mmCIF file of C-alpha atoms in Angstrom:
data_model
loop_
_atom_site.group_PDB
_atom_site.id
_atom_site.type_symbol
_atom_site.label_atom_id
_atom_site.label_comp_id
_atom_site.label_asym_id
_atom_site.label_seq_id
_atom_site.Cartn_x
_atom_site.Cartn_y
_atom_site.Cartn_z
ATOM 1 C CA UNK A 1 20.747 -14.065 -1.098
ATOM 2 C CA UNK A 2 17.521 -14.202 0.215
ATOM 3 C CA UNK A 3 14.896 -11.047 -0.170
ATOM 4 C CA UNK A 4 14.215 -10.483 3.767
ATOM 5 C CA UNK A 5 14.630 -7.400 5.143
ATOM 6 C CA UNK A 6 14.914 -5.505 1.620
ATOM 7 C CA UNK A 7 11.870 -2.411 1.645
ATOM 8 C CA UNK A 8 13.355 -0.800 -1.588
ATOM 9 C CA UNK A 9 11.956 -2.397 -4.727
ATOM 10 C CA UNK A 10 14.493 -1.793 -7.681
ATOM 11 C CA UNK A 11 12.303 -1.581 -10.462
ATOM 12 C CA UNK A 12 14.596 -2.968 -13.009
ATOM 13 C CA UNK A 13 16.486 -0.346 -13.170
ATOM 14 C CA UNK A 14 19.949 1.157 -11.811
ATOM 15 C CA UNK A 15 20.582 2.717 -8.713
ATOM 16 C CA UNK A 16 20.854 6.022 -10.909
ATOM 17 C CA UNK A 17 18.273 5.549 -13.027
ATOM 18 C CA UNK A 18 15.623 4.892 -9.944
ATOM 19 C CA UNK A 19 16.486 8.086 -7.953
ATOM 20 C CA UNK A 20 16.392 10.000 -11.150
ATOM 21 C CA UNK A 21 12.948 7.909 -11.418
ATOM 22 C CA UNK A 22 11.444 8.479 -8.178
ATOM 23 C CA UNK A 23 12.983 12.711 -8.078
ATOM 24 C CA UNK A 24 10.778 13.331 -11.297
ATOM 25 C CA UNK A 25 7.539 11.052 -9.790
ATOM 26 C CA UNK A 26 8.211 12.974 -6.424
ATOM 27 C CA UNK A 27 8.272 16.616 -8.426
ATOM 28 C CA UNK A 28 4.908 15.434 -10.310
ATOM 29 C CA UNK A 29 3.145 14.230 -7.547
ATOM 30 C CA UNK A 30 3.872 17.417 -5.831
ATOM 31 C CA UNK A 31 2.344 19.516 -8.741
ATOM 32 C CA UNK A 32 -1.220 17.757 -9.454
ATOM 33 C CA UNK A 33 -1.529 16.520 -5.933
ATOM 34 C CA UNK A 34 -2.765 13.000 -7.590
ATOM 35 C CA UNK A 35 -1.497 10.777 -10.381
ATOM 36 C CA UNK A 36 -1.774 7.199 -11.792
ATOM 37 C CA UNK A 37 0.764 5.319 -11.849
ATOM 38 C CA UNK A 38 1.861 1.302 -11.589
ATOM 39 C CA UNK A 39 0.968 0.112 -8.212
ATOM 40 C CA UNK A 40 4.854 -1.172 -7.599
ATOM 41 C CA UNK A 41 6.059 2.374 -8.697
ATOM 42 C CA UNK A 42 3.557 3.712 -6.601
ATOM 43 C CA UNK A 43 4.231 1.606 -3.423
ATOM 44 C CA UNK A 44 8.418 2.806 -4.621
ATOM 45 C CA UNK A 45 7.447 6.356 -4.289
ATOM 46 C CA UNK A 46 5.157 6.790 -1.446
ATOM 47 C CA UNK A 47 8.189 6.359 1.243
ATOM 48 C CA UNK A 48 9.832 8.523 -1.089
ATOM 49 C CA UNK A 49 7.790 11.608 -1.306
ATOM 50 C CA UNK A 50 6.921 11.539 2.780
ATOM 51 C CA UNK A 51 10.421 11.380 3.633
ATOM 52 C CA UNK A 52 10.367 15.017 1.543
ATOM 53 C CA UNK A 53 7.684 16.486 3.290
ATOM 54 C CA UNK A 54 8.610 15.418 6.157
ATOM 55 C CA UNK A 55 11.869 17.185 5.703
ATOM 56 C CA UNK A 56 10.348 19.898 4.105
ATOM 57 C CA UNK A 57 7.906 20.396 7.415
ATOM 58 C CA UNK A 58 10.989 22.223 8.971
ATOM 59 C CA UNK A 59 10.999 25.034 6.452
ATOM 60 C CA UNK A 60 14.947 25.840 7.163
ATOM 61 C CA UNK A 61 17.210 26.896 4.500
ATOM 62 C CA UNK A 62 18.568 23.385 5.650
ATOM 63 C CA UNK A 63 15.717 21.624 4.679
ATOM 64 C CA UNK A 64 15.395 22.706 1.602
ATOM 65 C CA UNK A 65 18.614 22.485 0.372
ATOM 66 C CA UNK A 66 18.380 18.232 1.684
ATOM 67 C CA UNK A 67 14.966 18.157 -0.353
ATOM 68 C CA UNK A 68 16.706 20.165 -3.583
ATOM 69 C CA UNK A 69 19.261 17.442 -3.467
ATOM 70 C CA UNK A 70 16.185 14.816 -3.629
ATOM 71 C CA UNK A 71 14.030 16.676 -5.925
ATOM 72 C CA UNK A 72 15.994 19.626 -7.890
ATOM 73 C CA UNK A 73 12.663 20.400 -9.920
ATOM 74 C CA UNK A 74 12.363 24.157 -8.508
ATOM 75 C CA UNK A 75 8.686 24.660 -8.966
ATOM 76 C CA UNK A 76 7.866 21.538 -7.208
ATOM 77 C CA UNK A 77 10.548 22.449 -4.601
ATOM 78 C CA UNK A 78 8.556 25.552 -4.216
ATOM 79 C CA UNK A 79 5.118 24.169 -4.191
ATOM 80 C CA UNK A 80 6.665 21.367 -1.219
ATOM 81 C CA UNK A 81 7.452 24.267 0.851
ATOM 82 C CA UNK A 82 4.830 26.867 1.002
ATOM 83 C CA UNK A 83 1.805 25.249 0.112
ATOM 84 C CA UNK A 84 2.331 21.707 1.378
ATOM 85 C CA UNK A 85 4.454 20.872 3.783
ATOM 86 C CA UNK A 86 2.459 23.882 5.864
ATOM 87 C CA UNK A 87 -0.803 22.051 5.401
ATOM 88 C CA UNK A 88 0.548 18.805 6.740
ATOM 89 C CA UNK A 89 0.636 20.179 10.275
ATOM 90 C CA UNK A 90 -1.738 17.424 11.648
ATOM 91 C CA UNK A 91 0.405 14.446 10.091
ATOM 92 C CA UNK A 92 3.485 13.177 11.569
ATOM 93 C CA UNK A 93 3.840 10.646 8.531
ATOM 94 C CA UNK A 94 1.570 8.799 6.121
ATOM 95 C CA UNK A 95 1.226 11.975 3.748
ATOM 96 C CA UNK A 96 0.395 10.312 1.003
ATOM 97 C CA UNK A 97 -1.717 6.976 -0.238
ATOM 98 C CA UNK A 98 -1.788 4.375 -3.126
ATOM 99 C CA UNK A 99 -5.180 3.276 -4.138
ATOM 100 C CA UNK A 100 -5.490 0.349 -6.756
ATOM 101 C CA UNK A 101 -7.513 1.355 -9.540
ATOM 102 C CA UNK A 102 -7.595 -2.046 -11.999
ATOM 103 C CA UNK A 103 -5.281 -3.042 -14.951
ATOM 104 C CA UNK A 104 -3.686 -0.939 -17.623
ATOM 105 C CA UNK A 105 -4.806 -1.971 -21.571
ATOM 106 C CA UNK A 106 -2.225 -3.014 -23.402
ATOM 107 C CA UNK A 107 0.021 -4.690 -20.641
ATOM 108 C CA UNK A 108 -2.696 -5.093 -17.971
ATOM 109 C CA UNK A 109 -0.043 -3.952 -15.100
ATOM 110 C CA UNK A 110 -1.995 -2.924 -12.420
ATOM 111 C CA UNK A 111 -2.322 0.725 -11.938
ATOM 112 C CA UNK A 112 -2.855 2.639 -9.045
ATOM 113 C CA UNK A 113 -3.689 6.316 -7.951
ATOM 114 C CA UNK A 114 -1.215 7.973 -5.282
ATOM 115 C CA UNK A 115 -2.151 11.357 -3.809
ATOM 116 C CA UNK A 116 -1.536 13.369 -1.023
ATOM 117 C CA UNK A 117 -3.928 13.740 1.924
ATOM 118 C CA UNK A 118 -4.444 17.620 1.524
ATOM 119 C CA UNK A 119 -7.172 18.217 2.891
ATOM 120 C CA UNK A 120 -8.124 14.935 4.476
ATOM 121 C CA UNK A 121 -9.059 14.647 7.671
ATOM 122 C CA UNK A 122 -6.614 12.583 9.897
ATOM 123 C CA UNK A 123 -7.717 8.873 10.691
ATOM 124 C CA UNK A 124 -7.080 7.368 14.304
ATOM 125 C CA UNK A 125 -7.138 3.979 14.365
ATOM 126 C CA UNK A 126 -8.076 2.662 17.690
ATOM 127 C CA UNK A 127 -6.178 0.082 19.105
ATOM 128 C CA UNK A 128 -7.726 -3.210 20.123
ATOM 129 C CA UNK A 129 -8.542 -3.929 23.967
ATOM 130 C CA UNK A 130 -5.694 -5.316 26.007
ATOM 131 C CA UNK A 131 -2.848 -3.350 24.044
ATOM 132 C CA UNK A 132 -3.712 -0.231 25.603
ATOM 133 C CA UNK A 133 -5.822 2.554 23.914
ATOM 134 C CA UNK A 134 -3.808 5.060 22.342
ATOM 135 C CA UNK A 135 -5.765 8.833 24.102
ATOM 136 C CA UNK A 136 -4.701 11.763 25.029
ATOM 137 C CA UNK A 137 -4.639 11.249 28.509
ATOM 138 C CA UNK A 138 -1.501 10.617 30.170
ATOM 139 C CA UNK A 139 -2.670 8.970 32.872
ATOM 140 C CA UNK A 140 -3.329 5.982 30.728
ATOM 141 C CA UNK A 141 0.182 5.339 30.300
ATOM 142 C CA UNK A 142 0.763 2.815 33.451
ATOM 143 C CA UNK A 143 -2.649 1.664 32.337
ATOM 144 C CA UNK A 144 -1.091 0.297 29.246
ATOM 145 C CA UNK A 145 1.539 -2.286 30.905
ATOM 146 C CA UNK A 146 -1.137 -3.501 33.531
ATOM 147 C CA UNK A 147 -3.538 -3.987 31.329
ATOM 148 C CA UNK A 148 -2.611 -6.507 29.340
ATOM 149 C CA UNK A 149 -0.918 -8.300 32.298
ATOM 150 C CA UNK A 150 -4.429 -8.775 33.790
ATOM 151 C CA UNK A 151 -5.803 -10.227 30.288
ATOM 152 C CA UNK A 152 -3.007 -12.371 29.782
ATOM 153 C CA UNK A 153 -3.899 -13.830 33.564
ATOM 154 C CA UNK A 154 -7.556 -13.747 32.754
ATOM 155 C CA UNK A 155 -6.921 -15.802 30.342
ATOM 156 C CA UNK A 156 -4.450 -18.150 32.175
ATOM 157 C CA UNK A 157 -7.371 -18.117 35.208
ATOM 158 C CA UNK A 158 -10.000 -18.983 32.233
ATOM 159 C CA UNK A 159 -8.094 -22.007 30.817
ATOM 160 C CA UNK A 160 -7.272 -23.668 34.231
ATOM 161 C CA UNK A 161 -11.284 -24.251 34.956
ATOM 162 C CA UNK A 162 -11.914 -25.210 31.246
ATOM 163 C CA UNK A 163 -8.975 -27.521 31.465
ATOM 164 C CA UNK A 164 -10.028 -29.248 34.569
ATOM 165 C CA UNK A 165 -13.615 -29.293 33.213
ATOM 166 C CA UNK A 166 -12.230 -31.396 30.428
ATOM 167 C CA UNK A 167 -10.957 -33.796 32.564
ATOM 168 C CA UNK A 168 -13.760 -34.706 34.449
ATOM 169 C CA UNK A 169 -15.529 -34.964 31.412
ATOM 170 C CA UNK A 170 -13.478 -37.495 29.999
ATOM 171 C CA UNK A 171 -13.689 -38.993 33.065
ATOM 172 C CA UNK A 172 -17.241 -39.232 33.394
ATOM 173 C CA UNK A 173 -17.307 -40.968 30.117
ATOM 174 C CA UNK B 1 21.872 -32.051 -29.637
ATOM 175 C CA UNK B 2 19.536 -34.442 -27.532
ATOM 176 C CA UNK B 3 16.430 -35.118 -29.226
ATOM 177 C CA UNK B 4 13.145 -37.076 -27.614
ATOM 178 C CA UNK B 5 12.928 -40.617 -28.235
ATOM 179 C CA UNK B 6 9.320 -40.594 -28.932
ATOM 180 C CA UNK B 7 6.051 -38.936 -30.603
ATOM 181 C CA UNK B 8 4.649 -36.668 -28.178
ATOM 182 C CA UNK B 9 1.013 -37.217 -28.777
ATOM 183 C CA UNK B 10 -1.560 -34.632 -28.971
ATOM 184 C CA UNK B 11 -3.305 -36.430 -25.968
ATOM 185 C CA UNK B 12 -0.429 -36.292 -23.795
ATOM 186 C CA UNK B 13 0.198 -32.382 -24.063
ATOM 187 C CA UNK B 14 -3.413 -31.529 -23.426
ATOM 188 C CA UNK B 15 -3.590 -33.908 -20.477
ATOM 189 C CA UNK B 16 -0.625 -32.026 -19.427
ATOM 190 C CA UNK B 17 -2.343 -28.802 -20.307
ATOM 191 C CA UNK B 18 -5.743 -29.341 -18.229
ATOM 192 C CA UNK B 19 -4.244 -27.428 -15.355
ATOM 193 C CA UNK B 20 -3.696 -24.597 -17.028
ATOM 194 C CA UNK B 21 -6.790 -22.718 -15.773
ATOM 195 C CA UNK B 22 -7.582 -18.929 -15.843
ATOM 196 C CA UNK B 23 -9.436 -18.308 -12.341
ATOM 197 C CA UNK B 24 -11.901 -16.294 -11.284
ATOM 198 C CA UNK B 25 -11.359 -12.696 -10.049
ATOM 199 C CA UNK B 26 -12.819 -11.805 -6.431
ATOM 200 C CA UNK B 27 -15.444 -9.192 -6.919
ATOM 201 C CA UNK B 28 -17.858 -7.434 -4.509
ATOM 202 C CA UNK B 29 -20.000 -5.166 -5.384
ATOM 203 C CA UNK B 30 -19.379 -1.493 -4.915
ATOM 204 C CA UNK B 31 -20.884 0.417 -2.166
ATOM 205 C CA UNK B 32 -21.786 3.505 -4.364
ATOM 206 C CA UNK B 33 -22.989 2.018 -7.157
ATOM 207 C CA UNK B 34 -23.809 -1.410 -6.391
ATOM 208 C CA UNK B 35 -21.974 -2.326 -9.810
ATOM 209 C CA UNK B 36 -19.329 -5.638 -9.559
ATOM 210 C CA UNK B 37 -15.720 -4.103 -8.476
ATOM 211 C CA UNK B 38 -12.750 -6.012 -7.322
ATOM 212 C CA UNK B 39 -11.792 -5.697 -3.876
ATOM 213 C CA UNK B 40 -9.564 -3.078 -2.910
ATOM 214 C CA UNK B 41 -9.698 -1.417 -5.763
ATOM 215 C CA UNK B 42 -11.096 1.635 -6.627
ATOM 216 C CA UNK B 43 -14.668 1.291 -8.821
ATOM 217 C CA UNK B 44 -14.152 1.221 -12.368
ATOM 218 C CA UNK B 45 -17.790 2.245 -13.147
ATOM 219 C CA UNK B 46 -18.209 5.169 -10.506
ATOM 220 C CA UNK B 47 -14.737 6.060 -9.276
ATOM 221 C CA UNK B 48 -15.327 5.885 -5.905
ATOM 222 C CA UNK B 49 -13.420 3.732 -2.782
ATOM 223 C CA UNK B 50 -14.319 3.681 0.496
ATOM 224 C CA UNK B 51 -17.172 6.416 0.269
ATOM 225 C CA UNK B 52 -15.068 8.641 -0.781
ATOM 226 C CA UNK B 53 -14.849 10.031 -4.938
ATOM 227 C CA UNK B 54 -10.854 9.048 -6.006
ATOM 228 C CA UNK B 55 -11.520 9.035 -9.952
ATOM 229 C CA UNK B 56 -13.820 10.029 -12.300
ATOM 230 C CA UNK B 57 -16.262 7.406 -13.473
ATOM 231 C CA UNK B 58 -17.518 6.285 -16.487
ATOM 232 C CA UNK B 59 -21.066 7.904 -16.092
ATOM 233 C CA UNK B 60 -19.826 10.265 -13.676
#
């Protein structure tokens, strides 16, 4: 079997054993907000946790009772729901981040630092010319399927000339 | 049990062993402090990544 195709890392460990894992990482991260942790674990959790919040942005009885069946930890449950899934208005995903912060002594695994983006502002990346810029505008949306038809026969209109310039080069020579 | 057929000279295992090199980490040098920090990685010596304080530093 090859590995394509296969986001969940399994940490050595059971299928039990990991969600127990990742429930009690999920429930700390929630309570300090920031922790250090090895960078696989972290990358293992970070889907984890903004799957919660996202659920935990609806604020039903619902919702919480899905997240309480992720992460039974009460306090944390608590915590999730009325101090920060509220404050993730902004988001739509990407709650938290894993930073690498060097190697550990004494088995120099790599460590990282995940936190969530409290009080962050919200980064927009713009997108690169010819994909279409992602604003607020809706008239841009036709915009975006032209425009990189006219690059694409910029392009093609560029190459011809270049192409034929070649050839008259060669034949010069 | 299979055993070899012949002395395996000193010679031959450390020609063997002359790839066996440790390399050289990529480093840059930290915005904030200017001290030598691998890339991507938060600065050991001040904490910071990206401009922006993540950990506490040594001098910090």
């Amino acid at each position: 079997m090859l590995h394509h195709g296969k986001k969940t890392a399994k940490l050595s460990r059971t299928a039990t054993h990991r969600n127990a894992m990742l429930s009690n990482m999920a429930a700390s991260l929630f309570l300090h907000s920031k922790m250090t942790t090895t960078t696989p674990k972290a990358k293992a959790l970070r889907p984890y946790v903004d799957r919660l919040i996202t659920k935990a942005k609806d604020g039903t009885l619902h919702s919480k009772r899905l997240v309480a069946s992720y992460m039974p930890h009460k306090v944390a449950l608590k915590k999730l729901f009325e101090e920060i899934a509220p404050k993730m208005g902004e988001r739509t995903s990407g709650y938290s981040r894993v930073i690498k912060a060097g190697m550990r002594r004494g088995d120099n695994a790599e460590v990282s630092v995940i936190e969530l983006l409290l009080d962050k502002p919200v980064e927009t990346v713009e997108k690169k010319e010819g994909k279409g810029k992602a604003t607020k505008e809706k008239g841009d949306a036709p915009a975006k399927t032209s425009a990189p038809k006219k690059a694409k026969s910029a392009k093609a209109g560029a190459s011809k000339p270049k192409a034929k310039a070649a050839k008259t080069a060669k034949a010069g020579k | 049990m299979p055993l070899p057929k012949r002395r395996h000279s000193k010679q031959r295992g450390r020609k063997r062993r002359t790839h066996y090199k440790a390399t050289i980490p990529a480093l840059t040098e930290c915005g904030n402090c200017g001290e030598a920090k691998m890339l991507h990685h938060i600065c050991p010596s001040c904490g910071f990544y990206r401009g922006e304080q993540i950990l506490e530093g040594k001098e910090a």
